[in-house]
Structures are given as C-alpha cells and as structure tokens.
C-alpha cells in the first residue's frame, strides 16, 4: 500500500507513467475493498501522534544510526519517500480514486495514435515496447479481477486497437525474415526479447481476441522458436515463455522450463527462493521485475504454492533494504504479491519474544503500543537494567508469513579492543600498507601493531567489503588516527571498481556514501601521509545500511606507532 502513491503521483506525462496512474488507482480501489482491515490500519497510521508509520525508512530509528540523516546526501530522498507515504490518504478517498482512474484512462486513450500504438511522450514516434507494456499491464489487472474489460468500452477499444498494432509488428518481423533468409536459415534462432515479450503479453487476451489468419503464420513461427530455443534465453525470458506456452496449450515445454528454473534456484531460510542475477540497464535485466514474473510463472504453470511463498519472501526482503525506484518495478512487485499466497493480513498474532526470563507481550504491556497493521514496536533497557541472561533470546512466530526485527546492544569500548564483526550480511576487513623502496621498486608492506612508521611515510588504506544482498543508502565510515593526513582534501563524487559513491573528508574520518550497493565484493583504497610521531589509535571502519539500520558491521581496531 505504501508503494502505490509512487505510481499514482509520478510527475511525468509519458504514456508509461499515465498508465501507472491508472494501474495504481485501480489497484488501490481493489485493495481497499478487498479487506476492511486495510482501511482501519491506514486510519490508525494517519492518527498516530508521531506519524512514524508514514515516515521514510531513512527517517526512522535515528537513535540507532551512526550518522544523522541531515549529515548525508540523502535528505531529499527521505523527504520524497515520506511525502509519497503521506499521500496514501489520497488512495483511500474513493471519489478521488475514481476521478483519477477515469482521468488517466481518458488521457491514455487520447495518447494512443491511430494505428493502436502509444509513443513514449506525446508527439514522439510510436514505441513498440511501451505499447506491449501497457497491454500487459491491462492483462494483469484483468487477471487479478481488478477490471472487467468486457464491461468497459474504453478499455475494450484501447486493447483491441493496441493488439492489432502489436500483431501487425510481429507479422512485419516475420516478413523481414522470409525476405532475407532461406527456409533452412529460418530454422536457426531468430526470436528476441521483443517477440518473447509479445507472446507473453498476447497470452492474456488469446481467448478474448484470437489470432487472425493474417497473423497466424508469424505467430506459429515465433511460438515454435520460443518452444525450441527457450534454453538459450535469460531467466526473465524463460519465465515469459513458460507462461506463454502454458496458455497456448504447450504445457510439456512450459513445465520443463519451470523444472529447469527450480533446479537453478538458490534457497535460504532468510532470503527465500531466488536466482543469481547480474543487474543491467535494459528492461529484461531488472531483478525485481524478473522475480515478480517468476512468481507468476510458478503460480500458474506448476501451481507450486510453496515456491511462490518463498519467492515472495525474497521480494519483501529487497524492500527491507531498498526503495523500489521505478514505477515498472513497483507495479510488477505489487502484482506478484497480490497474485497468490498467504494473506499478509490474515494472521495478526504478535511475535513471541523472550529475553532471559523476560517475556515480551507488546499488546499486554504498559507504555507499549504496537503499530497498527505491521505490529512494529520497540523497547529499551539501560544501565543496571541489563542482565547477562538477557542475551539468551528466543523468538517464535505463530502462523504463516514472515516477520523481522533486530536487537541492538550499544555500549562504550576502547577502540583498540574492538574485534571484527562477521555475523551480518555486511562484512568488512580493513588493512594498512606502507609504501617502501626495495631494489629500486615501490612495494607495499602490511602495517601491524608491532611495526613502526616514520614521519613522511605514505600509507595506503585498503577496505574490503562484502555484501550478500542488494542495498541502498549505505554509509561507510573509516576512522583515521591523528597522525595521518589525507593526500586529497576535496570531497566529491567518485567512481571506482564499478561502484559510484560520494566521498566526504572529515577531520578524523573518511566517509563514503553509497546510494546503490549491489551484492558482491568491493575494495576501497586511498592514501594518507604520516605527519607526527607518537602512538595512536587508528579506530575502526563501520558500515550501515541507513534504510535498514539493523544491517551494520565494523572492522577490528588498529594501533599505530610513529618514530
């Protein structure tokens, strides 16, 4: 629900965003009418004194973060997300929703050109992908029961004209092949992303608008190509082909594709079921959209409800550490979460938590009011209230579905006594090297606590980080001993090793602000110069996802000696 305003309020007037408004308002009406609890939960959020439920994740839990939001480059992103969440109110004004839905549909109809296609923006040439995307989105709404095309003349007209256009484009693809390739050459693979996307989009309407005689040969050719060459395509395309072939009564190949996908899937208790993927810039390389399509495929082709639940877990875990940035990703994810699986509102029993001999019942304790809908609450203990046995923590979740939380232990310690922490999805290893001349060459020697540096030495800081999931808004802080001075004193945007970040140089630390951190291993290096003698603490390197502060880690403490 909190993601829907992003679709409904996106400011640009292109065809895709106009359709997103229609999509969001249609879904909001459907969701609001599907369960009275949703309206009750929203009313409770709206009336909260602190409005915490409608704050951006970047604004929440400031006391648990190593850095104030105002000290980061992400203040505007936080404000934008909070504003989107506050506008959820508009989605529960039924008159407003109906007006916005009608307005978006009228605008979409007006933007459609005479041959049935849509351009990206009005006045631009027709766009085949945008047209197929809109037709597929209407197919989603129809499949969910959100709209009834047969009872809406505008939708009927829009779909019929657009399907005529995409059918005609497929015929032209086929005619081009026949003109320039022999019959034998046409047996090779000639199906691409556009044709596979067509087969998937067209499958939503195959019964309502059957393939006509003029399109039949081209349709059968590309359907046969998809059936023959599915293994040579990406997982996203394989999912589309499985759904298409299943709907076109070629079930055996569809089931074979699903079986292959399941064999190659990764599974974990925390992350659910997912696939290794390399994110790219093209529409068919997007991880959220790919996972959403996989949910649809496993649900429809193999009716594998357990796999669907596991894949939905992965989708939700991505939202835990990221903000879905695009309207397309948001639309596809919402569709996948609504398709099937356990109702997220059906089970409202609280999670049972014990800490030593303390049993925490958030609904039966004074001064503790769990958040409506989510059940979120927080408790804290200080000083003498904290007992060693409180480290024995048990969490029990009654019923189906998932829940997550975190326990934080904040305390003071000498920096040199801090050891590295490896038990989180974020892992850090920090090393210092000193440049030395040997045999006329510059070599790098590791700096240990027993080693002694000299004033004027050049020291290289190397920070290795490993992350097991995609994250956004990550802050990396590397503390610096008082004997070191950075060679570069200018803050600014940097790009190194495939990663872009903003580097902020402070008096006692080097700060890196990473807006997007994809799963993988990264190495940061920067030079320092030794400026004074003595014995110093070089501190630690800490890292935290500011969108989900429970994901944090730190390196060990280091001492250095300078002659």
Coordinates of C-alpha atoms in Angstrom, one line a residue:
X1 CA 0.0 0.0 0.0
X2 CA 2.8 2.4 0.9
X3 CA 4.4 1.9 -2.5
X4 CA 1.2 2.8 -4.5
X5 CA 1.5 6.6 -4.2
X6 CA 4.8 6.4 -6.1
X7 CA 2.8 5.0 -9.1
X8 CA -0.1 7.4 -8.7
X9 CA 1.8 10.6 -8.2
X10 CA 4.8 10.2 -10.6
X11 CA 5.2 13.7 -12.2
X12 CA 5.9 13.0 -15.8
X13 CA 3.3 12.8 -18.5
X14 CA 4.6 10.0 -20.7
X15 CA 2.4 7.1 -21.7
X16 CA 4.0 4.6 -19.3
X17 CA 3.5 6.9 -16.3
X18 CA 0.0 7.8 -17.3
X19 CA -0.8 4.1 -17.4
X20 CA 1.0 3.7 -14.0
X21 CA -1.5 6.2 -12.5
X22 CA -4.4 4.2 -13.9
X23 CA -2.8 1.0 -12.6
X24 CA -2.2 2.4 -9.1
X25 CA -5.6 3.9 -8.7
X26 CA -7.3 0.7 -10.0
X27 CA -5.2 -1.4 -7.6
X28 CA -5.8 0.9 -4.7
X29 CA -9.6 0.7 -5.1
X30 CA -9.3 -3.1 -5.4
X31 CA -7.1 -3.4 -2.3
X32 CA -9.2 -1.0 -0.2
X33 CA -12.3 -3.0 -1.0
X34 CA -10.7 -6.4 -0.6
X35 CA -10.3 -6.3 3.2
X36 CA -11.8 -3.7 5.7
X37 CA -8.6 -4.1 7.9
X38 CA -6.6 -2.1 5.3
X39 CA -8.7 1.0 5.8
X40 CA -8.7 0.5 9.6
X41 CA -4.9 0.2 9.5
X42 CA -4.4 3.3 7.4
X43 CA -6.7 5.4 9.7
X44 CA -4.6 4.3 12.7
X45 CA -1.4 5.3 10.9
X46 CA -2.9 8.7 9.9
X47 CA -3.9 9.4 13.5
X48 CA -0.6 8.5 15.1
X49 CA 0.9 11.4 17.0
X50 CA 4.4 11.0 15.6
X51 CA 3.2 9.6 12.2
X52 CA 6.1 7.1 12.4
X53 CA 4.4 4.6 10.0
X54 CA 4.3 7.1 7.2
X55 CA 7.9 8.2 7.6
X56 CA 10.6 7.2 5.1
X57 CA 12.8 4.3 6.3
X58 CA 15.7 6.8 6.1
X59 CA 14.0 9.0 8.8
X60 CA 13.1 6.2 11.2
X61 CA 15.2 4.9 14.1
X62 CA 17.6 7.8 14.1
X63 CA 18.9 6.7 17.5
X64 CA 20.2 3.5 16.0
X65 CA 22.2 5.1 13.2
X66 CA 25.8 6.1 13.2
X67 CA 25.1 9.3 11.3
X68 CA 22.3 11.8 11.4
X69 CA 20.2 11.9 8.2
X70 CA 21.0 15.6 7.8
X71 CA 24.7 14.8 7.5
X72 CA 24.1 12.6 4.5
X73 CA 23.4 13.4 0.8
X74 CA 20.0 11.6 1.1
X75 CA 17.9 14.2 2.8
X76 CA 15.8 14.9 -0.3
X77 CA 15.3 11.2 -1.0
X78 CA 13.9 10.7 2.6
X79 CA 11.6 13.7 2.2
X80 CA 10.3 12.4 -1.1
X81 CA 9.6 8.9 0.2
X82 CA 7.9 10.3 3.3
X83 CA 5.7 12.5 1.1
X84 CA 4.7 9.5 -1.0
X85 CA 3.7 7.6 2.1
X86 CA 1.7 10.5 3.5
X87 CA -0.2 10.6 0.2
X88 CA -1.6 7.2 0.9
X89 CA -4.5 9.2 2.2
X90 CA -5.5 10.1 -1.4
X91 CA -5.7 6.5 -2.3
X92 CA -8.4 5.8 0.3
X93 CA -10.6 8.7 -0.9
X94 CA -12.9 6.7 -3.2
X95 CA -14.2 9.7 -5.1
X96 CA -10.7 10.9 -5.7
X97 CA -9.6 7.4 -6.8
X98 CA -12.5 7.1 -9.3
X99 CA -11.8 10.6 -10.7
X100 CA -8.1 9.9 -11.1
X101 CA -8.7 6.5 -12.7
X102 CA -11.1 8.0 -15.2
X103 CA -8.8 10.9 -15.9
X104 CA -5.8 8.5 -16.5
X105 CA -7.8 6.2 -18.8
X106 CA -9.1 9.2 -20.8
X107 CA -5.5 10.6 -21.2
X108 CA -4.2 7.1 -22.2
X109 CA -6.9 6.8 -24.8
X110 CA -6.1 10.3 -26.1
X111 CA -2.4 9.5 -26.4
X112 CA -3.0 6.3 -28.4
X113 CA -2.3 7.0 -32.1
X114 CA -4.4 5.9 -35.0
X115 CA -2.6 2.6 -35.6
X116 CA -3.2 1.5 -31.9
X117 CA 0.3 2.2 -30.6
X118 CA 1.5 4.6 -27.9
X119 CA 4.5 6.8 -28.1
X120 CA 6.7 7.4 -25.0
X121 CA 5.7 11.0 -24.9
X122 CA 3.0 12.7 -27.0
X123 CA 4.4 13.8 -30.3
X124 CA 7.2 11.2 -30.3
X125 CA 7.3 8.2 -32.7
X126 CA 5.3 5.1 -31.8
X127 CA 7.0 2.8 -29.2
X128 CA 6.5 -0.9 -29.6
X129 CA 7.8 -1.8 -26.1
X130 CA 5.7 0.8 -24.3
X131 CA 2.6 -0.4 -26.2
X132 CA 3.3 -4.0 -25.2
X133 CA 4.0 -2.9 -21.6
X134 CA 0.6 -1.1 -21.3
X135 CA -1.3 -4.1 -22.9
X136 CA 0.4 -6.5 -20.5
X137 CA -0.4 -4.2 -17.5
X138 CA -4.1 -4.2 -18.5
X139 CA -3.8 -8.0 -18.7
X140 CA -2.5 -8.1 -15.2
X141 CA -5.5 -6.0 -13.9
X142 CA -7.9 -8.2 -15.8
X143 CA -6.3 -11.4 -14.4
X144 CA -6.5 -10.1 -10.8
X145 CA -10.1 -9.2 -11.3
X146 CA -9.4 -5.5 -10.7
X147 CA -11.0 -4.5 -14.0
X148 CA -13.5 -6.2 -16.3
X149 CA -12.6 -5.4 -19.9
X150 CA -15.9 -6.7 -21.3
X151 CA -17.8 -4.1 -19.2
X152 CA -15.6 -1.1 -20.0
X153 CA -15.9 0.2 -23.6
X154 CA -12.8 2.4 -23.3
X155 CA -10.6 -0.5 -22.2
X156 CA -12.1 -2.7 -24.9
X157 CA -11.3 -0.1 -27.6
X158 CA -7.8 0.6 -26.3
X159 CA -6.9 -3.1 -26.1
X160 CA -8.4 -4.1 -29.4
X161 CA -6.5 -1.3 -31.2
X162 CA -3.2 -1.9 -29.4
X163 CA -3.4 -5.7 -30.0
X164 CA -4.0 -5.0 -33.7
X165 CA -0.8 -2.9 -33.7
X166 CA 1.4 -5.5 -31.9
X167 CA 0.1 -8.3 -34.1
X168 CA 1.0 -6.3 -37.2
X169 CA 4.5 -5.6 -35.9
X170 CA 5.0 -9.3 -35.4
X171 CA 3.9 -10.0 -39.0
X172 CA 6.5 -7.5 -40.2
X173 CA 9.2 -9.2 -38.2
X174 CA 8.3 -12.5 -39.9
X175 CA 8.1 -11.0 -43.4
X176 CA 11.5 -9.5 -42.9
X177 CA 13.0 -12.9 -42.1
X178 CA 11.2 -14.6 -45.1
X179 CA 12.7 -11.9 -47.4
X180 CA 16.3 -12.1 -46.3
X181 CA 16.7 -15.8 -45.1
X182 CA 16.2 -19.1 -46.7
X183 CA 13.8 -21.7 -45.3
X184 CA 16.8 -23.6 -43.8
X185 CA 18.3 -20.5 -42.2
X186 CA 15.0 -19.6 -40.6
X187 CA 15.2 -22.8 -38.6
X188 CA 18.0 -21.2 -36.6
X189 CA 17.2 -19.0 -33.6
X190 CA 15.5 -15.7 -34.7
X191 CA 13.5 -14.9 -31.6
X192 CA 14.4 -12.0 -29.4
X193 CA 13.3 -10.1 -26.3
X194 CA 10.6 -8.2 -28.2
X195 CA 8.9 -11.3 -29.7
X196 CA 9.0 -13.2 -26.4
X197 CA 7.5 -10.2 -24.6
X198 CA 4.8 -10.1 -27.3
X199 CA 4.0 -13.8 -26.8
X200 CA 3.6 -13.2 -23.0
X201 CA 1.5 -10.0 -23.4
X202 CA -0.7 -11.5 -26.1
X203 CA -1.4 -14.6 -24.0
X204 CA -3.6 -12.6 -21.6
X205 CA -6.0 -11.9 -24.5
X206 CA -5.8 -15.1 -26.6
X207 CA -9.4 -16.1 -25.8
X208 CA -10.9 -12.7 -26.0
X209 CA -9.1 -11.7 -29.2
X210 CA -8.0 -14.9 -31.1
X211 CA -5.1 -14.8 -33.6
X212 CA -6.5 -13.9 -37.0
X213 CA -5.5 -15.6 -40.2
X214 CA -3.2 -12.8 -41.3
X215 CA -1.1 -13.2 -38.1
X216 CA -1.3 -17.0 -37.8
X217 CA 1.9 -17.9 -39.7
X218 CA 4.1 -15.3 -37.9
X219 CA 2.5 -16.3 -34.5
X220 CA 3.1 -20.0 -35.0
X221 CA 6.7 -19.4 -36.2
X222 CA 7.7 -17.4 -33.1
X223 CA 5.8 -19.7 -30.8
X224 CA 7.8 -22.6 -32.2
X225 CA 11.0 -20.6 -31.9
X226 CA 10.2 -20.0 -28.2
X227 CA 9.5 -23.6 -27.6
X228 CA 12.7 -24.7 -29.4
X229 CA 15.2 -22.1 -28.1
X230 CA 14.0 -21.3 -24.5
X231 CA 17.2 -22.7 -23.0
X232 CA 19.3 -20.0 -24.9
X233 CA 17.3 -17.1 -23.3
X234 CA 17.7 -15.3 -19.9
X235 CA 15.6 -16.4 -16.9
X236 CA 13.3 -13.4 -17.3
X237 CA 12.6 -14.6 -20.9
X238 CA 12.3 -18.2 -19.8
X239 CA 9.6 -17.2 -17.3
X240 CA 7.7 -15.3 -20.0
X241 CA 8.0 -18.3 -22.4
X242 CA 6.8 -20.7 -19.7
X243 CA 3.6 -18.6 -19.1
X244 CA 3.1 -18.1 -22.8
X245 CA 3.5 -21.8 -23.8
X246 CA 1.3 -22.9 -20.9
X247 CA -1.5 -20.5 -22.1
X248 CA -1.1 -21.7 -25.7
X249 CA -1.6 -25.4 -24.7
X250 CA 2.1 -26.4 -24.9
X251 CA 2.2 -27.5 -21.3
X252 CA 5.0 -30.1 -21.5
X253 CA 7.6 -27.4 -22.6
X254 CA 6.2 -25.0 -20.0
X255 CA 6.6 -27.5 -17.2
X256 CA 10.2 -28.3 -18.4
X257 CA 11.1 -24.7 -18.2
X258 CA 9.8 -24.4 -14.7
X259 CA 11.6 -27.6 -13.6
X260 CA 14.9 -26.1 -15.0
X261 CA 14.3 -22.8 -13.3
X262 CA 13.7 -24.6 -10.0
X263 CA 16.9 -26.7 -10.3
X264 CA 18.9 -23.5 -10.8
X265 CA 17.3 -21.5 -8.0
X266 CA 19.0 -20.6 -4.7
X267 CA 17.2 -21.1 -1.4
X268 CA 17.8 -19.9 2.1
X269 CA 15.8 -19.7 5.3
X270 CA 16.2 -16.0 5.5
X271 CA 16.1 -14.9 1.8
X272 CA 13.6 -17.4 0.4
X273 CA 14.0 -18.6 -3.2
X274 CA 15.8 -16.6 -5.8
X275 CA 18.3 -16.7 -8.6
X276 CA 21.8 -15.3 -9.2
X277 CA 21.4 -12.3 -11.5
X278 CA 23.5 -9.5 -12.9
X279 CA 21.6 -6.3 -12.9
X280 CA 21.7 -4.3 -16.2
X281 CA 20.3 -1.2 -17.8
X282 CA 17.8 -3.0 -20.1
X283 CA 14.1 -3.7 -19.2
X284 CA 14.8 -7.5 -19.4
X285 CA 17.7 -7.4 -16.9
X286 CA 15.8 -5.9 -13.9
X287 CA 15.9 -8.1 -10.8
X288 CA 12.6 -7.0 -9.2
X289 CA 10.7 -7.5 -12.4
X290 CA 12.3 -10.9 -13.0
X291 CA 11.4 -12.2 -9.6
X292 CA 7.9 -10.9 -9.9
X293 CA 7.5 -12.7 -13.2
X294 CA 8.9 -15.9 -11.7
X295 CA 6.2 -15.8 -9.0
X296 CA 3.5 -15.6 -11.7
X297 CA 5.1 -18.5 -13.7
X298 CA 5.4 -20.9 -10.7
X299 CA 1.9 -20.0 -9.6
X300 CA 0.3 -20.6 -12.9
X301 CA 2.3 -23.3 -14.6
X302 CA 3.2 -25.6 -11.7
X303 CA 0.8 -24.4 -9.0
X304 CA 3.7 -24.5 -6.6
X305 CA 2.4 -22.5 -3.7
X306 CA 5.4 -23.3 -1.5
X307 CA 7.8 -21.8 -4.1
X308 CA 5.5 -18.8 -4.6
X309 CA 5.7 -18.1 -0.8
X310 CA 9.5 -18.5 -0.8
X311 CA 9.9 -16.1 -3.8
X312 CA 7.6 -13.5 -2.2
X313 CA 9.9 -13.6 0.8
X314 CA 12.8 -12.6 -1.4
X315 CA 10.7 -9.8 -2.9
X316 CA 9.8 -8.4 0.5
X317 CA 13.4 -8.7 1.7
X318 CA 14.5 -6.5 -1.2
X319 CA 12.0 -3.8 0.0
X320 CA 13.5 -4.1 3.5
X321 CA 16.9 -2.7 2.4
X322 CA 15.9 -0.8 -0.8
X323 CA 13.4 1.7 -2.1
X324 CA 11.8 0.4 -5.3
X325 CA 12.9 3.2 -7.5
X326 CA 10.9 2.7 -10.8
X327 CA 7.2 2.6 -11.5
X328 CA 7.6 -0.6 -13.5
X329 CA 9.4 -2.4 -10.7
X330 CA 6.7 -1.2 -8.2
X331 CA 3.8 -2.2 -10.4
X332 CA 5.2 -5.7 -11.1
X333 CA 6.1 -6.4 -7.5
X334 CA 2.6 -5.4 -6.3
X335 CA 1.1 -7.6 -8.9
X336 CA 3.2 -10.6 -7.8
X337 CA 2.4 -10.1 -4.1
X338 CA -1.3 -9.9 -4.8
X339 CA -1.4 -13.0 -7.1
X340 CA -1.5 -15.8 -4.6
X341 CA 0.0 -17.0 -1.3
X342 CA -0.8 -16.4 2.3
X343 CA -2.8 -13.3 3.1
X344 CA -0.4 -10.8 4.8
X345 CA -3.3 -9.6 6.9
X346 CA -4.9 -12.9 7.9
X347 CA -2.6 -13.6 10.8
X348 CA -2.4 -10.7 13.3
X349 CA -0.9 -12.7 16.3
X350 CA 2.1 -11.0 17.8
X351 CA 5.6 -12.5 17.6
X352 CA 6.5 -14.2 20.9
X353 CA 9.8 -12.9 22.3
X354 CA 11.7 -13.9 25.5
X355 CA 14.9 -12.3 26.7
X356 CA 16.2 -14.4 29.6
X357 CA 13.3 -14.6 32.0
X358 CA 11.5 -11.6 30.5
X359 CA 8.6 -12.4 28.3
X360 CA 7.7 -9.5 26.0
X361 CA 4.0 -9.2 25.1
X362 CA 3.6 -5.9 23.2
X363 CA -0.2 -5.9 23.5
X364 CA -0.3 -6.5 27.2
X365 CA 2.4 -4.1 28.5
X366 CA 2.0 -0.6 29.7
X367 CA 3.5 2.3 27.7
X368 CA 3.9 0.0 24.7
X369 CA 1.6 0.4 21.7
X370 CA 2.4 -1.7 18.6
X371 CA 1.9 0.0 15.3
X372 CA -1.3 -0.9 13.6
X373 CA -1.0 -3.3 10.7
X374 CA 2.7 -4.0 11.0
X375 CA 2.9 -4.8 14.7
X376 CA 6.1 -2.7 14.9
X377 CA 7.2 -1.8 18.5
X378 CA 10.5 -1.0 20.2
X379 CA 11.7 -1.4 23.8
X380 CA 14.9 -0.3 25.5
X381 CA 16.8 -1.0 28.7
X382 CA 19.7 1.0 30.2
X383 CA 22.5 0.5 32.7
X384 CA 21.7 -1.7 35.7
X385 CA 18.5 -3.0 34.0
X386 CA 20.6 -5.0 31.6
X387 CA 21.5 -8.5 32.8
X388 CA 23.8 -11.1 31.2
X389 CA 20.9 -13.6 30.8
X390 CA 19.1 -11.2 28.6
X391 CA 21.5 -12.3 25.9
X392 CA 19.5 -15.6 25.7
X393 CA 16.9 -14.5 23.2
X394 CA 14.1 -16.7 21.8
X395 CA 11.7 -15.5 19.0
X396 CA 8.7 -17.5 17.9
X397 CA 6.4 -16.7 15.0
X398 CA 2.9 -18.2 15.3
X399 CA 1.2 -19.0 12.0
X400 CA 2.4 -18.5 8.4
X401 CA 4.1 -15.5 6.9
X402 CA 7.3 -13.7 7.8
X403 CA 8.3 -11.1 10.3
X404 CA 11.6 -9.4 11.1
X405 CA 13.2 -7.4 13.8
X406 CA 16.5 -6.7 15.5
X407 CA 18.2 -6.5 18.8
X408 CA 20.9 -3.8 19.4
X409 CA 23.4 -3.6 22.1
X410 CA 25.0 -0.2 22.3
X411 CA 28.0 0.4 24.7
X412 CA 31.3 2.2 25.0
X413 CA 34.6 0.4 24.5
X414 CA 38.2 1.3 23.8
X415 CA 38.7 1.5 20.1
X416 CA 41.8 -0.7 20.2
X417 CA 39.9 -3.5 21.9
X418 CA 37.2 -3.8 19.3
X419 CA 37.4 -7.0 17.3
X420 CA 36.0 -7.5 13.8
X421 CA 32.3 -8.5 13.4
X422 CA 31.5 -11.1 10.8
X423 CA 28.0 -12.2 11.6
X424 CA 26.0 -9.9 9.4
X425 CA 25.2 -9.6 5.6
X426 CA 27.8 -6.7 5.7
X427 CA 31.4 -7.8 6.2
X428 CA 34.4 -5.5 6.5
X429 CA 38.1 -6.1 6.5
X430 CA 40.5 -3.1 6.9
X431 CA 44.3 -3.2 6.2
X432 CA 47.0 -0.6 6.3
X433 CA 50.0 -0.7 4.0
X434 CA 53.1 1.5 3.9
X435 CA 55.0 2.2 0.7
X436 CA 58.7 1.2 0.8
X437 CA 61.5 1.2 -1.8
X438 CA 63.3 -2.1 -2.3
X439 CA 65.7 -2.8 -5.2
X440 CA 64.6 0.4 -6.9
X441 CA 60.9 -0.6 -6.8
X442 CA 58.0 0.6 -4.7
X443 CA 56.5 -2.2 -2.7
X444 CA 53.6 -2.4 -0.2
X445 CA 54.3 -3.7 3.3
X446 CA 51.5 -4.5 5.7
X447 CA 51.3 -2.3 8.8
X448 CA 51.0 -4.3 12.0
X449 CA 50.8 -3.2 15.7
X450 CA 54.5 -4.2 16.1
X451 CA 55.6 -2.3 13.0
X452 CA 56.9 1.3 13.4
X453 CA 56.1 4.1 10.9
X454 CA 58.1 7.2 10.2
X455 CA 57.0 10.8 9.7
X456 CA 56.6 11.3 6.0
X457 CA 55.7 7.7 5.2
X458 CA 52.9 7.2 2.6
X459 CA 50.3 4.8 3.9
X460 CA 47.6 3.2 1.8
X461 CA 44.3 2.3 3.5
X462 CA 42.5 -0.7 1.9
X463 CA 39.0 -1.5 2.9
X464 CA 37.4 -4.7 1.7
X465 CA 33.6 -5.0 2.0
X466 CA 31.3 -8.0 1.1
X467 CA 27.5 -7.8 1.0
X468 CA 25.2 -10.7 0.3
X469 CA 22.2 -8.7 -1.0
X470 CA 21.4 -5.5 -2.8
X471 CA 21.2 -2.4 -0.6
X472 CA 20.6 1.3 -0.9
X473 CA 21.8 4.3 1.2
X474 CA 24.9 2.7 2.7
X475 CA 27.2 4.8 4.9
X476 CA 30.8 3.6 5.3
X477 CA 32.9 5.5 7.9
X478 CA 36.6 4.9 8.2
X479 CA 38.2 6.5 11.3
X480 CA 41.6 8.0 10.9
X481 CA 44.4 8.3 13.5
X482 CA 45.5 11.9 14.4
X483 CA 49.0 11.2 12.9
X484 CA 47.5 10.8 9.4
X485 CA 46.6 13.4 6.9
X486 CA 44.8 12.6 3.7
X487 CA 46.5 13.4 0.4
X488 CA 43.3 14.6 -1.1
X489 CA 41.3 17.1 0.9
X490 CA 38.5 17.6 -1.6
X491 CA 35.1 15.9 -1.0
X492 CA 33.2 14.8 -4.1
X493 CA 31.7 12.1 -6.2
X494 CA 34.0 9.2 -7.1
X495 CA 33.7 6.2 -9.4
X496 CA 36.0 3.2 -8.9
X497 CA 35.8 -0.5 -9.4
X498 CA 32.3 -0.4 -10.8
X499 CA 30.9 1.5 -7.9
X500 CA 29.8 5.1 -7.6
X501 CA 29.9 6.9 -4.3
X502 CA 30.2 10.3 -2.6
X503 CA 33.4 10.7 -0.6
X504 CA 33.3 13.2 2.3
X505 CA 36.6 14.0 4.1
X506 CA 36.3 14.9 7.8
X507 CA 38.9 15.8 10.4
X508 CA 39.0 12.4 12.0
X509 CA 37.4 10.1 9.4
X510 CA 36.8 9.4 5.7
X511 CA 33.1 8.9 4.8
X512 CA 31.7 7.1 1.8
X513 CA 28.0 7.5 0.9
X514 CA 26.9 4.7 -1.5
X515 CA 23.4 5.2 -2.9
X516 CA 23.3 1.7 -4.6
X517 CA 25.3 -1.2 -3.4
X518 CA 24.8 -4.3 -5.4
X519 CA 25.5 -7.8 -4.0
X520 CA 29.3 -8.5 -4.3
X521 CA 32.8 -7.7 -3.0
X522 CA 34.3 -4.2 -3.2
X523 CA 37.7 -2.7 -2.4
X524 CA 38.3 0.9 -1.4
X525 CA 41.8 2.4 -1.3
X526 CA 43.0 5.8 -0.5
X527 CA 46.4 7.3 0.5
X528 CA 47.4 9.0 3.8
X529 CA 50.7 10.7 4.8
X530 CA 52.2 10.3 8.3
X531 CA 52.5 13.8 9.8
X532 CA 53.6 13.4 13.5
X533 CA 55.3 11.0 15.9
X534 CA 53.8 9.1 18.8
X535 CA 51.4 6.1 19.4
X536 CA 47.9 6.4 18.1
X537 CA 44.6 4.6 17.8
X538 CA 43.5 4.3 14.2
X539 CA 39.9 3.5 15.2
X540 CA 37.6 1.2 13.3
X541 CA 35.7 1.1 10.0
X542 CA 32.0 0.9 10.4
X543 CA 29.3 0.4 7.8
X544 CA 25.5 0.7 8.0
X545 CA 22.5 0.5 5.7
X546 CA 20.6 3.6 6.6
X547 CA 17.4 2.3 5.0
X548 CA 17.6 -0.7 7.4
X549 CA 19.9 0.1 10.3
X550 CA 19.8 -3.5 11.6
X551 CA 22.3 -4.3 8.8
X552 CA 25.6 -2.9 10.1
X553 CA 29.1 -4.2 10.7
X554 CA 32.6 -2.9 11.7
X555 CA 36.2 -3.9 11.4
X556 CA 38.7 -4.5 14.2
X557 CA 40.6 -1.7 16.0
X558 CA 44.2 -0.9 15.0
X559 CA 47.0 1.0 16.8
X560 CA 50.0 2.5 15.0
X561 CA 53.4 3.7 16.2
X562 CA 55.3 6.5 14.6
X563 CA 59.0 7.4 15.2

